[in-house]
Coordinates of C-alpha atoms and ligand atoms in Angstrom, one line a residue:
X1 CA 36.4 19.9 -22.3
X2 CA 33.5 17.3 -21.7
X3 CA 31.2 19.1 -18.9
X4 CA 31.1 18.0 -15.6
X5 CA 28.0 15.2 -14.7
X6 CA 25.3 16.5 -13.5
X7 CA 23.9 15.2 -10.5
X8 CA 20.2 16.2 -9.0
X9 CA 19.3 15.4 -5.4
X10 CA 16.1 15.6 -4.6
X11 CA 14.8 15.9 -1.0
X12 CA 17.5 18.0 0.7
X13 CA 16.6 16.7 4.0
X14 CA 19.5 14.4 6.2
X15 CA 20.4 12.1 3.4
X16 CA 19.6 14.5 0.8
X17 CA 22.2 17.2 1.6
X18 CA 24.6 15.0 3.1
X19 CA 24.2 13.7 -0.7
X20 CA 25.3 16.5 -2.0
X21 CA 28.1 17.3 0.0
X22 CA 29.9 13.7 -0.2
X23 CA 29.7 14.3 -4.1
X24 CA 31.0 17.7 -4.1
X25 CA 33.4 16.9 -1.7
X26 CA 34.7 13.8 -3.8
X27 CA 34.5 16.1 -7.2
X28 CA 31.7 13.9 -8.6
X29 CA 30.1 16.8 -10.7
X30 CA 28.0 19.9 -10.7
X31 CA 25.0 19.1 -8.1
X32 CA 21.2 20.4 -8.0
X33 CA 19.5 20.2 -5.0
X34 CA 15.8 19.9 -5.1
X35 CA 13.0 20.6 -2.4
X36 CA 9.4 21.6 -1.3
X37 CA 10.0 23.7 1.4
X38 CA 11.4 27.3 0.4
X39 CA 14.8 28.1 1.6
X40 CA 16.3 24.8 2.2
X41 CA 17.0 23.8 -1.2
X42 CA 19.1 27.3 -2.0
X43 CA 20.5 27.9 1.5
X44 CA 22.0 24.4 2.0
X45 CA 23.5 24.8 -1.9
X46 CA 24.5 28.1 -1.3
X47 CA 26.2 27.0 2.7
X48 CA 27.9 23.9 0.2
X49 CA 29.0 26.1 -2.3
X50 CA 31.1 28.7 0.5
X51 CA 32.5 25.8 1.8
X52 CA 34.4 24.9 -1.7
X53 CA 37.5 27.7 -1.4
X54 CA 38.4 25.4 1.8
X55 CA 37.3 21.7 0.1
X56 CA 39.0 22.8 -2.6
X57 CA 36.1 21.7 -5.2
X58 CA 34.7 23.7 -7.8
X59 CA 31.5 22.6 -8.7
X60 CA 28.3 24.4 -9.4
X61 CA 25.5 23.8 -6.4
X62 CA 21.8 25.2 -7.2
X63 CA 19.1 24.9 -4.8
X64 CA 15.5 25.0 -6.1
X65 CA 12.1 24.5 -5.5
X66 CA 11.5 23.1 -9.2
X67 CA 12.5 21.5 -11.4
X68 CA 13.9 23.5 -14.4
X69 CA 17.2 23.6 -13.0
X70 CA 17.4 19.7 -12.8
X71 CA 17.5 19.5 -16.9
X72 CA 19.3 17.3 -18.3
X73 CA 21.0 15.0 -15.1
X74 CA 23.3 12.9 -15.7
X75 CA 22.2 10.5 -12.2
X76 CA 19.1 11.6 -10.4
X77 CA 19.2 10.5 -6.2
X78 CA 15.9 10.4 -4.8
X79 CA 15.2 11.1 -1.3
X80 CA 12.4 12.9 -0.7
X81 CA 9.7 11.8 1.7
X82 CA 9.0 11.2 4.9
X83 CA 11.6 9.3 7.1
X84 CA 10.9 6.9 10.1
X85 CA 10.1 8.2 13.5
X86 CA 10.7 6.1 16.2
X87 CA 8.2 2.9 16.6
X88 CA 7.4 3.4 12.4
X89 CA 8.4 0.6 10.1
X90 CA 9.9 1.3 6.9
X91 CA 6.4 -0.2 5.6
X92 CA 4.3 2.5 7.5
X93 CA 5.4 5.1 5.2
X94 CA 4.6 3.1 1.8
X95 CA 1.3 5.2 0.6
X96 CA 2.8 8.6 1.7
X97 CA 5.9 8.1 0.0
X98 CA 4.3 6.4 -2.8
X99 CA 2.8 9.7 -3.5
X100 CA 5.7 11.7 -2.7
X101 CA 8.0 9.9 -4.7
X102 CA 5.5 9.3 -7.8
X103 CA 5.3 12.8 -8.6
X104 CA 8.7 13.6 -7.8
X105 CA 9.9 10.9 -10.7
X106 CA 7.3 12.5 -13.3
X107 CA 9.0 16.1 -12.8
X108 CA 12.4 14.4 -13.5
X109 CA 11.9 12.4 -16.6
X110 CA 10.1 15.1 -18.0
X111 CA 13.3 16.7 -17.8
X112 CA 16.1 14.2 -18.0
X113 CA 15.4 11.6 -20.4
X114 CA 18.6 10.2 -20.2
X115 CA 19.4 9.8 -16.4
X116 CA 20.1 7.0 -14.1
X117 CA 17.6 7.6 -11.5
X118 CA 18.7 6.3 -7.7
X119 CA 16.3 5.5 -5.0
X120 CA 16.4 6.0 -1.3
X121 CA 13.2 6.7 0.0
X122 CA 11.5 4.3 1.9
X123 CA 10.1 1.9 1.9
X124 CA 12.9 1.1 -0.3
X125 CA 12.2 -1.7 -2.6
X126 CA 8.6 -0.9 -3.2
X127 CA 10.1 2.7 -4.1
X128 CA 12.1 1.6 -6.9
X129 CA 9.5 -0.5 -9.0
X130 CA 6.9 2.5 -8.6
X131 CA 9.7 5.1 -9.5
X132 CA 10.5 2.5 -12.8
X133 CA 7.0 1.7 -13.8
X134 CA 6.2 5.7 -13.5
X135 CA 9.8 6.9 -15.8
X136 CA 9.2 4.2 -18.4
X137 CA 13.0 3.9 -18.1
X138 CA 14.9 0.6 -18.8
X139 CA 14.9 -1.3 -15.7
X140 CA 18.4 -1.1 -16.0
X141 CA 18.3 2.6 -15.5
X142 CA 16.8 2.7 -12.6
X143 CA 18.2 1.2 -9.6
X144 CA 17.9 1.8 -5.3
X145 CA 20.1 1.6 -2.7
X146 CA 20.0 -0.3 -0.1
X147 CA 22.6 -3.4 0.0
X148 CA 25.4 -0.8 0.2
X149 CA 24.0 0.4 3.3
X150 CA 23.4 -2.9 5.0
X151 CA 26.9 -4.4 4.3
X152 CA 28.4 -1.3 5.4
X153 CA 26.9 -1.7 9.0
X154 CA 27.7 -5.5 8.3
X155 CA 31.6 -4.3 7.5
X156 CA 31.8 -1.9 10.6
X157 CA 30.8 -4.6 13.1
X158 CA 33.0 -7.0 11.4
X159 CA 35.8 -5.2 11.5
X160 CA 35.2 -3.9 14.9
X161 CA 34.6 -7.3 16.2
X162 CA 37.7 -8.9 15.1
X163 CA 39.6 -5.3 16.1
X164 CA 40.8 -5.4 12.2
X165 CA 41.2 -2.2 9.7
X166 CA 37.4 -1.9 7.6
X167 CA 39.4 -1.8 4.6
X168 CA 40.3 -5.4 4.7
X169 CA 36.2 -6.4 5.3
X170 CA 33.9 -7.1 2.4
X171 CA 30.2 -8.3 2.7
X172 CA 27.3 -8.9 1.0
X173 CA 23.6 -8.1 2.3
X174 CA 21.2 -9.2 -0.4
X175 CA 17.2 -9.2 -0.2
X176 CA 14.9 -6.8 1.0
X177 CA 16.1 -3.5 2.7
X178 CA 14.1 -4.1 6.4
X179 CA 13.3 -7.5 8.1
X180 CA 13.6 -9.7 5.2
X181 CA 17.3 -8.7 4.2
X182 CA 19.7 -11.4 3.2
X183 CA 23.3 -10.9 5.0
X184 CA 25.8 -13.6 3.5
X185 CA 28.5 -14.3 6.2
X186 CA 30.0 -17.0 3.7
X187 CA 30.5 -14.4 1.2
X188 CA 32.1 -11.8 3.7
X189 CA 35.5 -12.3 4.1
X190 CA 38.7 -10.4 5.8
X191 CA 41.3 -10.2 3.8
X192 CA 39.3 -13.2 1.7
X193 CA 38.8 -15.4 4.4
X194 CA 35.1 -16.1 5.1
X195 CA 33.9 -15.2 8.7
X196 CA 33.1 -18.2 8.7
X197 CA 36.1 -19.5 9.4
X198 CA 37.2 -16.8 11.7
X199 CA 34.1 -16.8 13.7
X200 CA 31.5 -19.0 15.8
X201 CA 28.5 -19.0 14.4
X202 CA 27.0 -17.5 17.8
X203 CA 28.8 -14.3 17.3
X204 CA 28.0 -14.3 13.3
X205 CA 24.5 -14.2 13.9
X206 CA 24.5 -11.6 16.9
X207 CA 26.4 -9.4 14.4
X208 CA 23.7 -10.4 11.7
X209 CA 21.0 -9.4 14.0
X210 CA 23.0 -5.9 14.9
X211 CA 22.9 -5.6 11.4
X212 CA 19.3 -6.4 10.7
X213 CA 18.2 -4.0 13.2
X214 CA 21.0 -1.2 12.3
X215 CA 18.7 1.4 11.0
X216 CA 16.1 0.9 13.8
X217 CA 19.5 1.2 16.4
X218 CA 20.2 4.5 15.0
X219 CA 16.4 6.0 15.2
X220 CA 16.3 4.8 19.0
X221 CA 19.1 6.6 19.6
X222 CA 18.4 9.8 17.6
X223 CA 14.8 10.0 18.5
X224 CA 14.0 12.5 15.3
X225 CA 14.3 11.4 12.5
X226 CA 17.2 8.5 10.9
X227 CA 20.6 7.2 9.9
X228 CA 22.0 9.4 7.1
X229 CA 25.6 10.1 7.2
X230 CA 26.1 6.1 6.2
X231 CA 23.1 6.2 4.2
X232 CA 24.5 9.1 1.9
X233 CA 28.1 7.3 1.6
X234 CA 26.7 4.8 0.8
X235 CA 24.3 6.9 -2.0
X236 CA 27.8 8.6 -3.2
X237 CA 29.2 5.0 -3.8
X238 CA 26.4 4.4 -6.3
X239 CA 26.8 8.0 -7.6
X240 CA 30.4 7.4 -8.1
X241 CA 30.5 4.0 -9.9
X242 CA 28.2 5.5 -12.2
X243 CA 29.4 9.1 -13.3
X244 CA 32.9 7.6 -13.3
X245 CA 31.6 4.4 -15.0
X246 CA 33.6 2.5 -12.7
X247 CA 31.6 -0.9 -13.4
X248 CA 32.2 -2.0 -10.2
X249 CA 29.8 -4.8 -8.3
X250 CA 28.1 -3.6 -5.8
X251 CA 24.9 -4.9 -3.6
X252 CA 22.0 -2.6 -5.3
X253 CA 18.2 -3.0 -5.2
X254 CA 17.8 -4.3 -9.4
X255 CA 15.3 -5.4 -11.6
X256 CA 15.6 -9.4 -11.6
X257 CA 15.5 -11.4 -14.9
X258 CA 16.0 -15.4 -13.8
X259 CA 19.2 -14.9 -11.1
X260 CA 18.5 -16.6 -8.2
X261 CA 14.9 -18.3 -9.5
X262 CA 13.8 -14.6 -9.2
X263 CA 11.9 -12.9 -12.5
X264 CA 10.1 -9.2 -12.6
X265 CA 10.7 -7.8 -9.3
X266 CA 13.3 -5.4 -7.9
X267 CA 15.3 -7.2 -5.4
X268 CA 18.9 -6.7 -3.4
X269 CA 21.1 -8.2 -5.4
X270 CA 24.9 -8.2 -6.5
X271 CA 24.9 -6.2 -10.0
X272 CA 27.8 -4.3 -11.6
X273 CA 26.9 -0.6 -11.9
X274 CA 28.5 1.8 -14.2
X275 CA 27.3 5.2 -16.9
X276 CA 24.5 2.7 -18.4
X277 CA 22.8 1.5 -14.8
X278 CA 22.8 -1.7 -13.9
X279 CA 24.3 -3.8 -16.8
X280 CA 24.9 -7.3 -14.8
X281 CA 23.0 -8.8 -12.2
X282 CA 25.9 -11.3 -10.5
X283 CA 25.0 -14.5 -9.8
X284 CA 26.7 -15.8 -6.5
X285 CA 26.9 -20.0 -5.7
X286 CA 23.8 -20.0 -2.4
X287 CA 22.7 -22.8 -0.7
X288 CA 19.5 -23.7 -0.5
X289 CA 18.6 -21.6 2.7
X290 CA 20.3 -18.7 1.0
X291 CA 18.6 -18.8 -2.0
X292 CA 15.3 -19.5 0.5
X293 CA 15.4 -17.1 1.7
X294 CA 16.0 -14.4 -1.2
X295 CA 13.0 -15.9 -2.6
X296 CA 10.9 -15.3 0.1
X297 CA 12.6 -11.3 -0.2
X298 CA 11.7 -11.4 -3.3
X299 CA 7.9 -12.0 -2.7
X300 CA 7.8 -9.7 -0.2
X301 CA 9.0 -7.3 -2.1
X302 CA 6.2 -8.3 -4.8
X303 CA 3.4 -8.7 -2.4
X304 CA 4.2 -4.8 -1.3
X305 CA 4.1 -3.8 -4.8
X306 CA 0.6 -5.6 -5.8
X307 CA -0.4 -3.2 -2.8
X308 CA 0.3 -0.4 -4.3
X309 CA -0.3 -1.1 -7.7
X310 CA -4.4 -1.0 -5.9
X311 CA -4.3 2.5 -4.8
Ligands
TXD1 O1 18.8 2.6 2.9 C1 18.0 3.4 2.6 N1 17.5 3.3 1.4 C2 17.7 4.6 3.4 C3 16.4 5.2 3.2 C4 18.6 5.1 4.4 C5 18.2 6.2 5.1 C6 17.0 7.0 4.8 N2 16.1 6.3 4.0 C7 14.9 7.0 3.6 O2 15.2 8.1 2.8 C8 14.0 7.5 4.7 O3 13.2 6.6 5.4 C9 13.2 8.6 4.0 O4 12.1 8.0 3.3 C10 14.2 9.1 3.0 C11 14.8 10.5 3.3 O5 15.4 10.4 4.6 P1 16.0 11.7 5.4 O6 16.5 11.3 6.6 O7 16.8 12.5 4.4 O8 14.6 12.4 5.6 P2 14.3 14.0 5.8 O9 15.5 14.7 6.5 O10 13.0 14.1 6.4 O11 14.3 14.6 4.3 C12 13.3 14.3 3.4 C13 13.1 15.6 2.6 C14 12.6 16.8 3.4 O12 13.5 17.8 3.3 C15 11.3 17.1 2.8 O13 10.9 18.5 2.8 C16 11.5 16.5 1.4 O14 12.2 15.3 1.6 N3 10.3 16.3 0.6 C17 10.2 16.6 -0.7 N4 11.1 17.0 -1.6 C18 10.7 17.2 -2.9 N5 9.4 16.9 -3.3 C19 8.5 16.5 -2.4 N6 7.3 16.2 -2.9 C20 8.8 16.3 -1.1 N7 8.2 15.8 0.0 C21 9.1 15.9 1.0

């Protein structure tokens, strides 16, 4: 019997353990949580791992402060670093993490040769090239979430809005994960029918700015530290489509080759994600201010990454 994927976490903070848990809880595969502070790692694995006889789940849950145990992942979910604090932007924590989320990448591949590695640490798109450029990976192997996020919160107040089940909303939030993201009401339907049709435009772009400003709603109201139960569903999506090589098209932060008049730069776009990464990036039909404004993501995105390519 083919073993069960291996999936490292590391950063066992919010996002981190709630990580873990979503993908035990969903039978995803055998899970290794990785930390720097001494305890965490093991206790929160070990908590996980006594809550199985009532989940029902079998997996294997290891908590460590290294990285021996994380040989040989099948998808690698990086969260580690610092998180925003009320009045930060998700660009105030770019050289810390940058550090952070360097070394944590050069532990891995030294280990894992083969993994897909997911990003979550912010600043999120500026994240994912430094974690690619550092593994030497494909670009296709290494990929960030964002998008999934986004058009969740998107979904929610869409479906709250028009008092309809969430399961009959789709939506697409392209571009950069903080103020330059992309939501797509034309391509957000219920039950296939564009908002647009089903909404004034008033109330689509009040629920575009709710989104927009989503993650900064949830650290007003928590005060220490951010969002992560939607932040790790959404993780456990990406963790899904992959171990299970569901191929299914999701919004993901990808490396761009051409789509959308976009080359060399990780961006939020549509891609289909399954065991090999990223293997499509989908093209949807914009119009020009769409496509405007991806492009202006996109060097965003690239302007961020020239700064830290100086340091
Ligand atoms: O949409 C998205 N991409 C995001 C991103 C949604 C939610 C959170 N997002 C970002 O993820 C957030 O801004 C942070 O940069 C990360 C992690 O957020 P989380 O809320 O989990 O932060 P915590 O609870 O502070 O957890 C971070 C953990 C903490 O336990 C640290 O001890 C650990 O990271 N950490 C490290 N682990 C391993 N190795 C190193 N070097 C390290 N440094 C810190």
């Amino acid at each position: 019997m083919a073993a069960r994927p291996k999936i490292t976490v590391v950063g066992a903070g919010n996002v981190g353990a709630s990580v873990a848990q979503y993908a035990v809880e969903k039978e995803l595969g055998d899970v290794v949580l990785v930390d720097v502070v001494e305890g965490v790692p093991q206790g929160k694995a070990l908590d996980l791992a006594q809550a199985g006889p009532i989940h029902r789940y079998d997996a294997a849950l290891v908590g460590s402060n290294g990285y021996d145990e994380t040989g040989d992942s099948d998808v690698v979910v990086i969260t580690a670093g610092l998180a925003r604090k009320p009045g930060m932007t998700r660009d105030d924590l770019l050289f810390k993490n940058a550090e952070i989320v360097g070394s944590v990448v050069e532990q891995i591949v030294a280990r894992s040769k083969n993994a897909i590695l997911v990003l979550v640490t912010n600043p999120l798109d500026a994240m994912v090239q430094l974690a690619w450029k550092k593994s030497g990976f494909q670009t296709a192997r290494v990929v960030g979430m964002a998008g999934v996020l986004d058009s969740a919160r998107f979904r929610t107040f869409i479906a709250q809005e028009l008092q309809v089940s969430v399961e009959n909303v789709t939506a697409f939030v392209l571009g950069g994960h903080g103020d330059t993201m992309v939501p797509l009401p034309r391509y957000s339907t219920v039950a296939g029918i564009p908002i647009t049709e089903l909404l004034p435009k008033e109330k689509i772009d009040a629920l575009v700015q709710r989104t927009a400003n989503g993650g900064a709603e949830i650290v007003g109201l928590l005060k220490t530290g951010s969002a992560y139960y939607a932040p790790s569903a959404s993780v456990v999506a990406m963790v899904n489509a992959i171990a299970n090589d569901t191929r299914e098209i999701l919004p993901v932060c990808a490396w761009t080759t051409g789509q959308y008049g976009v080359s060399d730069v990780y961006l939020g776009v549509p891609a289909r994600l399954g065991r090999a990464g990223v293997d499509e990036v989908v093209e949807l039909d914009l119009n020009e201010d769409e496509l405007a404004r991806l492009r202006e993501a996109a060097e965003g995105i690239r302007a961020k990454c020239e700064d830290l390519a100086k340091l």
